[in-house]
Short mmCIF file of C-alpha atoms and ligand atoms in Angstrom, two decimals:
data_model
loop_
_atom_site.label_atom_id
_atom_site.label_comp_id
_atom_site.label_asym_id
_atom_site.label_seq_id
_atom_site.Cartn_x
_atom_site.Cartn_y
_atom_site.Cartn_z
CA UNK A 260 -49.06 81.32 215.49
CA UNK A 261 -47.50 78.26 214.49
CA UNK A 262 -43.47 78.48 213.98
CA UNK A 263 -41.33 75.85 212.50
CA UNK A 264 -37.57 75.85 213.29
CA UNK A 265 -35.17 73.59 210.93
CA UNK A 266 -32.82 73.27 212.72
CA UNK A 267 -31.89 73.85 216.75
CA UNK A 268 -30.74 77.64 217.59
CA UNK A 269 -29.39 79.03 220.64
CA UNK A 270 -32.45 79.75 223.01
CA UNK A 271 -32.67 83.13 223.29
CA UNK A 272 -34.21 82.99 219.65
CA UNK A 273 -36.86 80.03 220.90
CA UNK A 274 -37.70 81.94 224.02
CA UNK A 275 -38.17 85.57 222.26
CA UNK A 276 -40.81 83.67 220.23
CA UNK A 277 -42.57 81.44 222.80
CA UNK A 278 -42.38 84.48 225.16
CA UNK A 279 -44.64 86.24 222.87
CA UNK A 280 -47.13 83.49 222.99
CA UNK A 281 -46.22 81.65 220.05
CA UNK A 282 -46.35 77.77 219.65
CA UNK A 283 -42.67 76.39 218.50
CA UNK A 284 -41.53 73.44 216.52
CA UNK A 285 -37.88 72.78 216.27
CA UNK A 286 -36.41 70.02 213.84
CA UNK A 287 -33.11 69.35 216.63
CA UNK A 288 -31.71 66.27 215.01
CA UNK A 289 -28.33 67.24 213.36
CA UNK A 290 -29.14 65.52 210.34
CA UNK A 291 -30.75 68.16 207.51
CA UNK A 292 -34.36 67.40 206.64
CA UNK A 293 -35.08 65.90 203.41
CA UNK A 294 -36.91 68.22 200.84
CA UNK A 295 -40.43 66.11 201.31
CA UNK A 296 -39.87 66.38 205.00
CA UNK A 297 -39.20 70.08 205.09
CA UNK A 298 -41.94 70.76 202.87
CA UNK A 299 -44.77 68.48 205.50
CA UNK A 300 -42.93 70.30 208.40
CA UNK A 301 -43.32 73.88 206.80
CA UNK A 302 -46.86 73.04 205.79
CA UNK A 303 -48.08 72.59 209.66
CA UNK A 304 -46.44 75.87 210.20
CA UNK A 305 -47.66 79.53 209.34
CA UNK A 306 -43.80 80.73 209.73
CA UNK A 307 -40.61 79.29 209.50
CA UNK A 308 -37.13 79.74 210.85
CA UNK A 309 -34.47 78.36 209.15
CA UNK A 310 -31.72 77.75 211.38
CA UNK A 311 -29.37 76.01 208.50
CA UNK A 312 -28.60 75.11 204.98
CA UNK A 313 -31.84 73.67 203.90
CA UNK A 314 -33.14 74.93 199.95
CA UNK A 315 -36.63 76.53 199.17
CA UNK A 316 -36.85 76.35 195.32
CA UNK A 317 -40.11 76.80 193.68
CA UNK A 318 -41.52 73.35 194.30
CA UNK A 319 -40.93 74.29 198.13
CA UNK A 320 -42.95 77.65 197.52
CA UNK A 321 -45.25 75.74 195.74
CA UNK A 322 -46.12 73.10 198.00
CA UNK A 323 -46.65 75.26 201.01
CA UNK A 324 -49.08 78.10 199.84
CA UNK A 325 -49.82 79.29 203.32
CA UNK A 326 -46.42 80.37 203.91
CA UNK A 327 -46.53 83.65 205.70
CA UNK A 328 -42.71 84.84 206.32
CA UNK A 329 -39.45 82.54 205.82
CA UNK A 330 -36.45 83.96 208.54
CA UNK A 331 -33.15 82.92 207.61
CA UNK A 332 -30.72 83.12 210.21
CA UNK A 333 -27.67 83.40 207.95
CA UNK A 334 -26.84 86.51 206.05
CA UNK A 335 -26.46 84.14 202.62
CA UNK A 336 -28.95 83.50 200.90
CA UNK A 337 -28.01 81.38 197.97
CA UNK A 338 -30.19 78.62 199.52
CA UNK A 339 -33.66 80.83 198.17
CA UNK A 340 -35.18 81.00 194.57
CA UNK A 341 -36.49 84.58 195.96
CA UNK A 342 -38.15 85.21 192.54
CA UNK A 343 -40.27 82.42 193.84
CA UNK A 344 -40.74 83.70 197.27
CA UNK A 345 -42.05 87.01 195.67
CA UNK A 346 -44.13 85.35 193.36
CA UNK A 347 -45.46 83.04 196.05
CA UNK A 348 -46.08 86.56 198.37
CA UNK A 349 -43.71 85.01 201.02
CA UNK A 350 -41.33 87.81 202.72
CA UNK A 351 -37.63 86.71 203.21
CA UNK A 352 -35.36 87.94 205.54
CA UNK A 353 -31.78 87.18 206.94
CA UNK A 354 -29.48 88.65 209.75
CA UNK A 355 -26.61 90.76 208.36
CA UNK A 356 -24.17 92.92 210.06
CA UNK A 357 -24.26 90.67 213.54
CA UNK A 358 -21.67 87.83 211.53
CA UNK A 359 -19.37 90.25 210.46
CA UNK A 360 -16.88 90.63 213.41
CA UNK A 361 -16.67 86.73 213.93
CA UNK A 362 -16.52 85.79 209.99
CA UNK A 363 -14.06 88.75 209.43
CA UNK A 364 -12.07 86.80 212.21
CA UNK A 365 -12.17 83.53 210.80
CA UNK A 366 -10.46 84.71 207.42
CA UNK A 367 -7.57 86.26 209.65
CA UNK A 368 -7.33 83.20 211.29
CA UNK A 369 -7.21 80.79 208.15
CA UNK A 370 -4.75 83.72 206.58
CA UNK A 371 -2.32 83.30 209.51
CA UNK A 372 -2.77 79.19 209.92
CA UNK A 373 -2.21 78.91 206.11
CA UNK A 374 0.86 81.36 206.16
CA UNK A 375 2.49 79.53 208.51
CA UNK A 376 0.92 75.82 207.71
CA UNK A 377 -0.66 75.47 211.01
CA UNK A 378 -2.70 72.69 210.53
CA UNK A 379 0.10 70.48 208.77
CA UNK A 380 2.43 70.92 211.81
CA UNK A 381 -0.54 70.18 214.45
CA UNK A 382 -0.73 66.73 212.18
CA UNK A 383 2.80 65.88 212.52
CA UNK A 384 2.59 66.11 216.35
CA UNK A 385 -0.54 63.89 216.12
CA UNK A 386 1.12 61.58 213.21
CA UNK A 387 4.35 61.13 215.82
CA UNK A 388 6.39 62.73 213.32
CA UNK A 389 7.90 65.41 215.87
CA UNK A 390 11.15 64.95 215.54
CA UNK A 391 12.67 67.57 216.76
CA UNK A 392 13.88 71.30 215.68
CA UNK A 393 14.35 71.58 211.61
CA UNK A 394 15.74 74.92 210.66
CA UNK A 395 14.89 74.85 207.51
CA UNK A 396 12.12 72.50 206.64
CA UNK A 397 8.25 72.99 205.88
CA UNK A 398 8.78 77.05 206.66
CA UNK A 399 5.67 80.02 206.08
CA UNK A 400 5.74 83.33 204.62
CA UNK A 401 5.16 86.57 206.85
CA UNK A 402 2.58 88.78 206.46
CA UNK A 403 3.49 92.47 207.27
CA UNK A 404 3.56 94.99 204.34
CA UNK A 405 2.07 92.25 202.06
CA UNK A 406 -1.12 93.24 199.49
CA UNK A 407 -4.34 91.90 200.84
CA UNK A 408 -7.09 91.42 197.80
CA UNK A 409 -10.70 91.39 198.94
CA UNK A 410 -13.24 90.40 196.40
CA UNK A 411 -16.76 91.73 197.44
CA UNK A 412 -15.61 94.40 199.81
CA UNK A 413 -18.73 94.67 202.02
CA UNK A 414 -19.08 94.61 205.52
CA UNK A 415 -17.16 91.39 206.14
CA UNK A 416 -14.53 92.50 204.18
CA UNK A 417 -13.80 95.95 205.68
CA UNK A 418 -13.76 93.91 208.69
CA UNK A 419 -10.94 91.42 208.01
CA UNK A 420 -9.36 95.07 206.06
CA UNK A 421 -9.13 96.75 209.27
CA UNK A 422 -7.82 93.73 210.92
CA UNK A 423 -4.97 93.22 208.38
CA UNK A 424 -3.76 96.70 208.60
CA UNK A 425 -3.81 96.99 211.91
CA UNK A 426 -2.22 93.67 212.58
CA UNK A 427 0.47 93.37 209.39
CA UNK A 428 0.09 97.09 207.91
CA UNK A 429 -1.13 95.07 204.99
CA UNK A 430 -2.30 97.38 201.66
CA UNK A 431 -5.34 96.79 200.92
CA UNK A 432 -6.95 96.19 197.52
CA UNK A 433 -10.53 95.59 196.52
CA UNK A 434 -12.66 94.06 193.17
CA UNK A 435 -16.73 94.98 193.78
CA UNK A 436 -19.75 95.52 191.90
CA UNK A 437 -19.85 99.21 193.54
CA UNK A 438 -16.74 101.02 195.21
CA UNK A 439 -16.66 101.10 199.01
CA UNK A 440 -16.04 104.72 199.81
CA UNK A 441 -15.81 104.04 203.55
CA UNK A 442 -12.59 101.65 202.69
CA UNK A 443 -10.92 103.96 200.42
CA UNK A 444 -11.51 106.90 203.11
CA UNK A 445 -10.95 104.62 205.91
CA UNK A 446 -8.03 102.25 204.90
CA UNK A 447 -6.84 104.02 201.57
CA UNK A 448 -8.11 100.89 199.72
CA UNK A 449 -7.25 100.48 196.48
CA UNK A 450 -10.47 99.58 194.00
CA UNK A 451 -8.81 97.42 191.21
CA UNK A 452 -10.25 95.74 188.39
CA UNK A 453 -10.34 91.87 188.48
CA UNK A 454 -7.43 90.90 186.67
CA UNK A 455 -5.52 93.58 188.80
CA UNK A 456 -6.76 91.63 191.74
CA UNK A 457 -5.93 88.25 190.84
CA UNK A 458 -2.34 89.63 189.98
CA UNK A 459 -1.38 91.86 192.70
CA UNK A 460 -2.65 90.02 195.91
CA UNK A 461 -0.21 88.11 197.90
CA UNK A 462 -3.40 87.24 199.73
CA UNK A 463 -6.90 87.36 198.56
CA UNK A 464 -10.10 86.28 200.13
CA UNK A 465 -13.41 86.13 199.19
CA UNK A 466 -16.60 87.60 200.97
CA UNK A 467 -18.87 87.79 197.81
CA UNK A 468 -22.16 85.81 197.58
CA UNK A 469 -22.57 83.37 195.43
CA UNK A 470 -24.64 84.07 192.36
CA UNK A 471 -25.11 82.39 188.92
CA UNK A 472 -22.44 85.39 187.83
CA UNK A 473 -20.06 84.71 190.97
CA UNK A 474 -20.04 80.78 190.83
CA UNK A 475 -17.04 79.33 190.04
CA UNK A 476 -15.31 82.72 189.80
CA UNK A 477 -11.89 81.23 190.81
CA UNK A 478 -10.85 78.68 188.52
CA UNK A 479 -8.24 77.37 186.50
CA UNK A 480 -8.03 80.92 184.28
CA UNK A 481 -8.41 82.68 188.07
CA UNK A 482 -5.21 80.78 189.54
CA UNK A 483 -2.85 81.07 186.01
CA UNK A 484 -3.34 84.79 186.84
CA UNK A 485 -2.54 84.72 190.83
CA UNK A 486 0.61 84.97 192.28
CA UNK A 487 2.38 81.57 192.75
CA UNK A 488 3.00 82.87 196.12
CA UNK A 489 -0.19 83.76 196.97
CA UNK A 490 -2.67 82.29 199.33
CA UNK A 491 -6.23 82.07 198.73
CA UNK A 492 -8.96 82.62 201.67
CA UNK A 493 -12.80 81.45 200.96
CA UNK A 494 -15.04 82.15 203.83
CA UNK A 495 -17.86 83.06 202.06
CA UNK A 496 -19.67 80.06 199.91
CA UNK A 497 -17.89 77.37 198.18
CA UNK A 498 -19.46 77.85 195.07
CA UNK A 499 -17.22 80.38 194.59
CA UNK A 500 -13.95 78.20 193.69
CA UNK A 501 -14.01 75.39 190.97
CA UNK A 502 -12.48 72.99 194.33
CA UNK A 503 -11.03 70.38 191.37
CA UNK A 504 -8.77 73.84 189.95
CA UNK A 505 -8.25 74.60 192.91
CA UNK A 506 -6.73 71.66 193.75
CA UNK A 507 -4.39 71.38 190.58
CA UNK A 508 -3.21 74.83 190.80
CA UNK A 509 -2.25 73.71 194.99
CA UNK A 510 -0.79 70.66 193.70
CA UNK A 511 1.06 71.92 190.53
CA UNK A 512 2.44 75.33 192.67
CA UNK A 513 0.44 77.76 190.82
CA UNK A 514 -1.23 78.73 194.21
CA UNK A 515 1.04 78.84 197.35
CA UNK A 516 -1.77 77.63 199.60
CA UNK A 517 -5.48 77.97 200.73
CA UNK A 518 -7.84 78.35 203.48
CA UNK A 519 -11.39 77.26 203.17
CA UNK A 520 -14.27 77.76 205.58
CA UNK A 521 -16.88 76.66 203.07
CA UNK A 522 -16.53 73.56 200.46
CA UNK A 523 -18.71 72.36 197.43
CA UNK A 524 -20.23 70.73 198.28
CA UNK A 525 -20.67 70.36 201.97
CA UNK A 526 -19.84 68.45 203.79
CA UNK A 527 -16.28 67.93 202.47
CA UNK A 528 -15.77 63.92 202.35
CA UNK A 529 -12.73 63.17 204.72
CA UNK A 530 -10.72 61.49 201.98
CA UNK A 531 -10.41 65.25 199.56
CA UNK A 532 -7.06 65.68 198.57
CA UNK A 533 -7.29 68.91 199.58
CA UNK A 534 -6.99 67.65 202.86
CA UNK A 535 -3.67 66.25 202.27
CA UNK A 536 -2.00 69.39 201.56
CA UNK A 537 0.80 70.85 203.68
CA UNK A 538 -0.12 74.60 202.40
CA UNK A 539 -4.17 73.69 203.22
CA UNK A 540 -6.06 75.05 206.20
CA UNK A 541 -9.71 73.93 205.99
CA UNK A 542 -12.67 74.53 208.80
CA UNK A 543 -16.26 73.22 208.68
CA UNK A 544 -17.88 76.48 208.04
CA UNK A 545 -17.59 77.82 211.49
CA UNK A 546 -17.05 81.93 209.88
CA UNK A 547 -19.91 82.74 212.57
CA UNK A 548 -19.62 79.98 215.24
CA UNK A 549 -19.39 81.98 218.48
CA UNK A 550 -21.61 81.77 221.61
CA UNK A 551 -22.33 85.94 220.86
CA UNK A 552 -22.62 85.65 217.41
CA UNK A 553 -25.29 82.58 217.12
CA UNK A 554 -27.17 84.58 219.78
CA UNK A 555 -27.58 87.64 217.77
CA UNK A 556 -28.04 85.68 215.06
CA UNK A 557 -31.11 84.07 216.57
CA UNK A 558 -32.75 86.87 218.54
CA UNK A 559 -32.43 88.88 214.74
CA UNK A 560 -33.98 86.02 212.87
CA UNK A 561 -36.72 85.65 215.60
CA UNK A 562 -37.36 89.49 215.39
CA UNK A 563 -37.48 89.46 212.05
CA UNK A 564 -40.49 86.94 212.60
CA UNK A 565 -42.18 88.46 215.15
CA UNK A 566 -42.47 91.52 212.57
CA UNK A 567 -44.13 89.27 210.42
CA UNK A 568 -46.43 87.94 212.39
CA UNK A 569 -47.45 91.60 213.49
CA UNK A 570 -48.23 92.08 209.98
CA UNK A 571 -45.16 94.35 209.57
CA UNK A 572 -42.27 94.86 207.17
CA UNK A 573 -39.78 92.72 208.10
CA UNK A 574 -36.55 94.82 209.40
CA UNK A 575 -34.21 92.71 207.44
CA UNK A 576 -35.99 92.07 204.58
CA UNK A 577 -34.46 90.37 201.28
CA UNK A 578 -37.16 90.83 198.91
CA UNK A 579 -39.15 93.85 199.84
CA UNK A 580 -40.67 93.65 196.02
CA UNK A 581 -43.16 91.69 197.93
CA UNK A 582 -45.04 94.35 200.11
CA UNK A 583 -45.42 96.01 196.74
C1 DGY B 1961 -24.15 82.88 206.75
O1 DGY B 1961 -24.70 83.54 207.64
O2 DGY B 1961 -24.46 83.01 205.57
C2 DGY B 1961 -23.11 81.92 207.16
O3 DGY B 1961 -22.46 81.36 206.09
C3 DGY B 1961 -23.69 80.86 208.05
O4 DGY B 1961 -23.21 81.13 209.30
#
Protein backbone atom coordinates (compact mmCIF):
# COMPACT_ATOMS: atom_id res chain seq x y z
CA UNK A 1 0.00 0.00 0.00
CA UNK A 2 0.86 3.42 -0.64
CA UNK A 3 1.44 5.69 2.67
CA UNK A 4 1.86 9.37 2.72
CA UNK A 5 3.57 11.00 5.77
CA UNK A 6 3.15 15.00 6.21
CA UNK A 7 5.48 15.58 7.96
CA UNK A 8 8.97 13.66 9.23
CA UNK A 9 8.40 11.29 12.46
CA UNK A 10 10.80 9.54 14.51
CA UNK A 11 11.70 6.21 12.62
CA UNK A 12 10.45 3.67 14.49
CA UNK A 13 6.95 4.77 13.02
CA UNK A 14 8.56 4.72 9.17
CA UNK A 15 10.20 1.40 9.80
CA UNK A 16 7.02 -0.42 11.53
CA UNK A 17 5.35 0.47 8.20
CA UNK A 18 8.03 -0.27 5.56
CA UNK A 19 8.83 -3.41 7.65
CA UNK A 20 5.48 -4.66 6.80
CA UNK A 21 6.07 -4.21 3.17
CA UNK A 22 4.57 -0.99 2.66
CA UNK A 23 5.84 1.76 0.20
CA UNK A 24 6.44 5.26 2.25
CA UNK A 25 6.30 8.86 1.30
CA UNK A 26 7.36 11.39 3.79
CA UNK A 27 6.85 15.27 3.19
CA UNK A 28 10.44 16.10 5.54
CA UNK A 29 10.74 19.75 4.74
CA UNK A 30 9.83 21.75 7.94
CA UNK A 31 7.73 23.99 6.13
CA UNK A 32 3.73 22.77 6.31
CA UNK A 33 2.31 21.78 2.94
CA UNK A 34 -0.03 24.03 1.32
CA UNK A 35 -3.74 22.78 1.14
CA UNK A 36 -3.40 22.07 -2.91
CA UNK A 37 -0.18 20.33 -2.14
CA UNK A 38 -1.49 18.14 0.63
CA UNK A 39 -4.45 17.33 -1.24
CA UNK A 40 -1.98 16.02 -4.76
CA UNK A 41 0.25 14.32 -2.06
CA UNK A 42 -2.76 12.49 -0.29
CA UNK A 43 -4.25 11.67 -3.67
CA UNK A 44 -1.05 9.36 -4.73
CA UNK A 45 -1.53 7.76 -1.43
CA UNK A 46 -4.16 5.06 -0.24
CA UNK A 47 -3.28 6.14 3.58
CA UNK A 48 -1.99 8.95 5.25
CA UNK A 49 -0.06 9.83 8.35
CA UNK A 50 -0.22 13.05 9.57
CA UNK A 51 2.72 13.82 11.48
CA UNK A 52 1.62 17.71 12.18
CA UNK A 53 -0.82 20.51 12.10
CA UNK A 54 -2.03 20.28 8.60
CA UNK A 55 -6.32 20.72 8.15
CA UNK A 56 -8.63 18.15 6.30
CA UNK A 57 -11.94 20.09 5.85
CA UNK A 58 -14.44 18.87 3.45
CA UNK A 59 -12.83 20.12 0.27
CA UNK A 60 -9.76 17.88 1.47
CA UNK A 61 -12.27 14.82 1.87
CA UNK A 62 -13.62 15.78 -1.20
CA UNK A 63 -10.79 15.95 -3.38
CA UNK A 64 -9.25 12.69 -2.37
CA UNK A 65 -12.14 10.06 -2.65
CA UNK A 66 -9.84 7.09 -2.37
CA UNK A 67 -8.87 7.90 1.02
CA UNK A 68 -8.74 4.73 2.99
CA UNK A 69 -7.67 5.67 6.77
CA UNK A 70 -6.22 9.23 7.97
CA UNK A 71 -3.66 8.51 11.33
CA UNK A 72 -3.11 11.46 13.30
CA UNK A 73 -0.29 11.32 15.47
CA UNK A 74 -1.53 13.91 17.97
CA UNK A 75 -4.26 13.22 20.41
CA UNK A 76 -6.10 16.75 19.14
CA UNK A 77 -8.00 16.71 16.70
CA UNK A 78 -9.37 20.13 16.04
CA UNK A 79 -7.45 20.04 12.70
CA UNK A 80 -10.51 17.36 11.21
CA UNK A 81 -14.11 18.23 9.95
CA UNK A 82 -14.79 14.41 11.13
CA UNK A 83 -18.46 14.82 10.03
CA UNK A 84 -16.73 14.91 6.72
CA UNK A 85 -14.45 12.06 7.27
CA UNK A 86 -17.60 9.92 8.14
CA UNK A 87 -19.46 11.09 5.38
CA UNK A 88 -16.52 10.58 3.05
CA UNK A 89 -16.18 6.69 4.78
CA UNK A 90 -12.58 7.69 5.85
CA UNK A 91 -11.66 6.22 9.50
CA UNK A 92 -9.75 8.71 11.82
CA UNK A 93 -7.64 7.92 14.46
CA UNK A 94 -5.13 9.66 16.93
CA UNK A 95 -2.70 8.48 19.76
CA UNK A 96 -4.01 9.31 23.26
CA UNK A 97 -2.79 8.30 26.58
CA UNK A 98 1.14 8.03 25.31
CA UNK A 99 1.32 12.35 25.57
CA UNK A 100 0.00 12.49 28.82
CA UNK A 101 3.07 12.08 31.16
CA UNK A 102 5.23 14.57 29.00
CA UNK A 103 2.28 17.27 28.38
CA UNK A 104 1.21 16.89 32.10
CA UNK A 105 4.98 17.87 32.63
CA UNK A 106 5.13 20.73 30.52
CA UNK A 107 2.17 22.56 32.44
CA UNK A 108 4.24 21.95 35.78
CA UNK A 109 7.02 23.32 34.20
CA UNK A 110 5.36 26.59 32.71
CA UNK A 111 3.44 26.73 36.37
CA UNK A 112 6.82 26.84 38.18
CA UNK A 113 8.79 29.17 35.35
CA UNK A 114 5.78 31.58 35.47
CA UNK A 115 5.62 31.56 39.39
CA UNK A 116 8.87 32.48 39.69
CA UNK A 117 9.33 34.55 36.17
CA UNK A 118 11.89 32.27 34.84
CA UNK A 119 12.10 33.28 31.52
CA UNK A 120 12.28 37.18 32.35
CA UNK A 121 15.37 36.60 34.60
CA UNK A 122 17.14 34.17 31.90
CA UNK A 123 16.60 37.54 29.57
CA UNK A 124 18.22 39.84 31.89
CA UNK A 125 21.37 37.65 32.03
CA UNK A 126 21.26 37.58 28.18
CA UNK A 127 20.18 41.50 27.99
CA UNK A 128 23.51 42.23 30.41
CA UNK A 129 21.23 43.51 32.88
CA UNK A 130 22.70 41.22 35.82
CA UNK A 131 23.51 43.45 38.11
CA UNK A 132 23.87 41.88 40.96
CA UNK A 133 21.68 40.56 44.13
CA UNK A 134 18.17 42.68 44.48
CA UNK A 135 16.32 41.65 47.57
CA UNK A 136 13.40 42.82 46.71
CA UNK A 137 12.89 43.36 43.05
CA UNK A 138 10.96 41.33 40.22
CA UNK A 139 10.05 38.48 43.13
CA UNK A 140 7.44 35.09 42.42
CA UNK A 141 4.80 33.63 44.40
CA UNK A 142 5.18 30.01 45.99
CA UNK A 143 3.20 27.32 45.24
CA UNK A 144 2.57 24.91 48.23
CA UNK A 145 -1.00 24.72 49.68
CA UNK A 146 -2.22 26.91 46.74
CA UNK A 147 -5.73 25.82 44.68
CA UNK A 148 -4.88 24.32 41.37
CA UNK A 149 -8.05 24.69 38.76
CA UNK A 150 -8.05 22.20 35.91
CA UNK A 151 -10.51 22.78 33.18
CA UNK A 152 -11.14 19.46 31.22
CA UNK A 153 -9.92 17.08 33.85
CA UNK A 154 -8.98 14.10 31.62
CA UNK A 155 -6.03 12.19 31.46
CA UNK A 156 -3.60 15.09 31.07
CA UNK A 157 -5.04 16.74 33.75
CA UNK A 158 -5.02 14.05 36.48
CA UNK A 159 -1.54 13.93 35.41
CA UNK A 160 -0.30 17.47 36.14
CA UNK A 161 -3.10 16.84 39.50
CA UNK A 162 -0.98 14.21 40.84
CA UNK A 163 2.08 16.13 40.14
CA UNK A 164 0.90 19.28 41.99
CA UNK A 165 -0.06 17.48 45.06
CA UNK A 166 2.65 15.59 45.35
CA UNK A 167 5.07 18.35 44.64
CA UNK A 168 3.19 21.60 46.46
CA UNK A 169 0.23 19.64 48.33
CA UNK A 170 -1.77 21.82 46.01
CA UNK A 171 -5.94 21.30 46.33
CA UNK A 172 -7.16 20.44 43.52
CA UNK A 173 -10.28 21.68 41.73
CA UNK A 174 -11.87 20.67 38.47
CA UNK A 175 -14.69 22.25 35.70
CA UNK A 176 -15.67 19.13 33.04
CA UNK A 177 -18.35 18.09 30.88
CA UNK A 178 -18.53 14.71 33.09
CA UNK A 179 -17.01 14.32 36.74
CA UNK A 180 -13.74 12.39 37.01
CA UNK A 181 -14.42 9.88 39.72
CA UNK A 182 -10.85 8.58 39.67
CA UNK A 183 -9.69 12.36 40.75
CA UNK A 184 -12.17 12.84 43.37
CA UNK A 185 -11.26 9.18 44.79
CA UNK A 186 -7.72 9.62 43.99
CA UNK A 187 -6.78 13.30 44.84
CA UNK A 188 -10.09 14.43 46.71
CA UNK A 189 -10.70 16.78 43.73
CA UNK A 190 -13.08 19.16 44.03
CA UNK A 191 -15.72 19.28 40.81
CA UNK A 192 -16.75 23.04 40.70
CA UNK A 193 -18.87 24.82 38.43
CA UNK A 194 -17.17 27.34 36.02
CA UNK A 195 -17.52 30.48 37.69
CA UNK A 196 -16.30 28.62 40.91
CA UNK A 197 -13.28 27.78 38.88
CA UNK A 198 -12.38 30.97 37.46
CA UNK A 199 -12.73 32.40 41.12
CA UNK A 200 -11.07 30.04 43.35
CA UNK A 201 -7.86 28.99 41.36
CA UNK A 202 -4.67 30.58 42.24
CA UNK A 203 -3.59 28.53 39.25
CA UNK A 204 -5.62 27.15 36.49
CA UNK A 205 -4.68 25.37 33.36
CA UNK A 206 -6.34 24.17 30.59
CA UNK A 207 -6.30 20.56 29.01
CA UNK A 208 -9.72 20.80 27.18
CA UNK A 209 -9.99 20.48 23.35
CA UNK A 210 -10.91 22.99 21.46
CA UNK A 211 -14.43 22.95 20.10
CA UNK A 212 -16.81 25.57 18.57
CA UNK A 213 -18.29 25.52 22.45
CA UNK A 214 -14.64 25.68 24.07
CA UNK A 215 -13.09 28.42 21.72
CA UNK A 216 -12.33 31.41 23.20
CA UNK A 217 -13.50 30.18 26.61
CA UNK A 218 -11.06 32.51 28.48
CA UNK A 219 -11.67 35.96 27.67
CA UNK A 220 -12.14 39.26 28.88
CA UNK A 221 -15.50 38.09 31.09
CA UNK A 222 -13.09 34.80 32.01
CA UNK A 223 -10.14 37.05 33.48
CA UNK A 224 -12.65 39.91 35.38
CA UNK A 225 -13.65 36.71 37.27
CA UNK A 226 -9.97 35.18 38.04
CA UNK A 227 -7.96 35.98 40.76
CA UNK A 228 -5.62 38.99 40.15
CA UNK A 229 -3.09 36.75 41.57
CA UNK A 230 -3.62 34.01 39.59
CA UNK A 231 -1.63 32.47 36.84
CA UNK A 232 -3.03 31.00 33.85
CA UNK A 233 -1.49 27.68 32.13
CA UNK A 234 -2.65 26.76 28.33
CA UNK A 235 -1.09 23.64 27.10
CA UNK A 236 -3.77 22.39 25.32
CA UNK A 237 -4.85 24.54 21.98
CA UNK A 238 -4.71 28.17 21.70
CA UNK A 239 -8.03 28.58 20.59
CA UNK A 240 -8.90 28.31 23.89
CA UNK A 241 -7.86 32.00 25.14
CA UNK A 242 -9.02 35.24 23.28
CA UNK A 243 -4.69 35.98 23.20
CA UNK A 244 -5.73 40.02 22.65
CA UNK A 245 -7.81 39.62 26.48
CA UNK A 246 -5.44 37.90 27.47
CA UNK A 247 -3.04 40.28 26.96
CA UNK A 248 -5.01 43.32 28.51
CA UNK A 249 -5.97 41.51 31.54
CA UNK A 250 -1.62 40.68 31.81
CA UNK A 251 -1.03 44.18 31.08
CA UNK A 252 -3.79 45.92 33.18
CA UNK A 253 -3.02 43.28 36.42
CA UNK A 254 -6.20 41.49 36.22
CA UNK A 255 -4.14 38.23 35.62
CA UNK A 256 -0.86 37.79 37.63
CA UNK A 257 0.83 35.96 34.76
CA UNK A 258 0.64 33.17 32.06
CA UNK A 259 2.21 30.26 30.53
CA UNK A 260 1.42 29.24 27.03
CA UNK A 261 2.50 26.13 25.14
CA UNK A 262 0.09 26.74 22.29
CA UNK A 263 -0.75 30.33 20.59
CA UNK A 264 -3.45 31.50 17.99
CA UNK A 265 -2.44 31.35 15.84
CA UNK A 266 0.78 29.51 15.42
CA UNK A 267 3.39 30.32 15.01
CA UNK A 268 3.45 33.26 17.48
CA UNK A 269 5.19 36.31 15.46
CA UNK A 270 8.38 37.25 17.54
CA UNK A 271 7.28 40.84 18.01
CA UNK A 272 3.69 39.70 20.42
CA UNK A 273 3.57 41.71 23.30
CA UNK A 274 3.00 38.89 25.11
CA UNK A 275 6.45 38.25 24.73
CA UNK A 276 7.44 41.28 26.51
CA UNK A 277 5.95 40.42 29.70
CA UNK A 278 7.93 39.87 32.91
CA UNK A 279 4.98 37.49 34.37
CA UNK A 280 4.96 35.51 30.64
CA UNK A 281 6.44 32.07 30.08
CA UNK A 282 5.73 30.97 26.49
CA UNK A 283 7.10 27.55 24.61
CA UNK A 284 6.56 26.56 20.96
CA UNK A 285 4.18 23.81 21.60
CA UNK A 286 6.66 21.33 22.80
CA UNK A 287 3.67 19.65 25.63
CA UNK A 288 4.86 16.21 23.96
CA UNK A 289 8.42 16.88 22.64
CA UNK A 290 10.43 14.03 24.17
CA UNK A 291 12.61 11.40 22.41
CA UNK A 292 10.00 8.57 24.32
CA UNK A 293 7.06 10.35 23.76
CA UNK A 294 7.38 11.13 19.76
CA UNK A 295 8.32 7.43 19.59
CA UNK A 296 5.17 6.15 21.03
CA UNK A 297 3.53 8.59 19.36
CA UNK A 298 4.69 7.27 16.00
CA UNK A 299 4.74 3.49 16.47
CA UNK A 300 0.69 4.23 17.78
CA UNK A 301 -0.12 6.27 14.73
CA UNK A 302 1.64 3.67 12.45
CA UNK A 303 -0.36 0.83 14.24
CA UNK A 304 -3.26 2.47 13.98
CA UNK A 305 -2.54 2.28 10.08
CA UNK A 306 -1.45 -0.94 9.77
CA UNK A 307 -5.05 -1.87 11.27
CA UNK A 308 -6.40 -0.16 8.49
CA UNK A 309 -4.77 -1.49 5.94
CA UNK A 310 -5.66 -5.06 7.39
CA UNK A 311 -9.10 -4.05 6.90
CA UNK A 312 -9.58 -3.72 10.70
CA UNK A 313 -11.08 -1.30 13.20
CA UNK A 314 -8.68 1.02 13.94
CA UNK A 315 -7.57 0.69 17.84
CA UNK A 316 -7.71 4.36 18.35
CA UNK A 317 -10.40 5.28 16.41
CA UNK A 318 -12.10 8.91 16.46
CA UNK A 319 -15.09 8.34 14.49
CA UNK A 320 -16.11 4.76 14.76
CA UNK A 321 -19.74 6.00 13.26
CA UNK A 322 -17.94 5.03 10.19
CA UNK A 323 -17.71 1.11 10.38
CA UNK A 324 -21.43 1.49 10.93
C1 LIG B 1 -1.38 16.77 20.41
O1 LIG B 1 -1.04 15.58 20.40
O2 LIG B 1 -2.53 17.11 20.18
C2 LIG B 1 -0.33 17.76 20.68
O3 LIG B 1 -0.83 19.04 20.81
C3 LIG B 1 0.74 17.72 19.61
O4 LIG B 1 1.83 17.16 20.21
Amino acid sequence: MKIFITKRIPQKGIDLLTAAGHEVEVHSSPEPLSETALIQACQRADFVLNGGMQKFDSHFFASCPNLRALSLMSVGYDNVDLSAATQYKVPVSNTPGVLSGATADLAFLLILAVSRKAFFHHKRILQGDWKGFDPTAHLGVELNNKTLGIYGLGRIGLELARKARAAYNMEIIYHNRGRNHEAERVLGARYVNFDDLLTQSDVLSIHAALTAETANRFNQDAFRRMKNTAILINTARGGLVHEKDLADALYSGLLWGAGLDVTNPEPMKSDNPLLQLENVCILPHIGSATVETRDNMALMAASNLLAAIKGQQMPQIINPEVYI
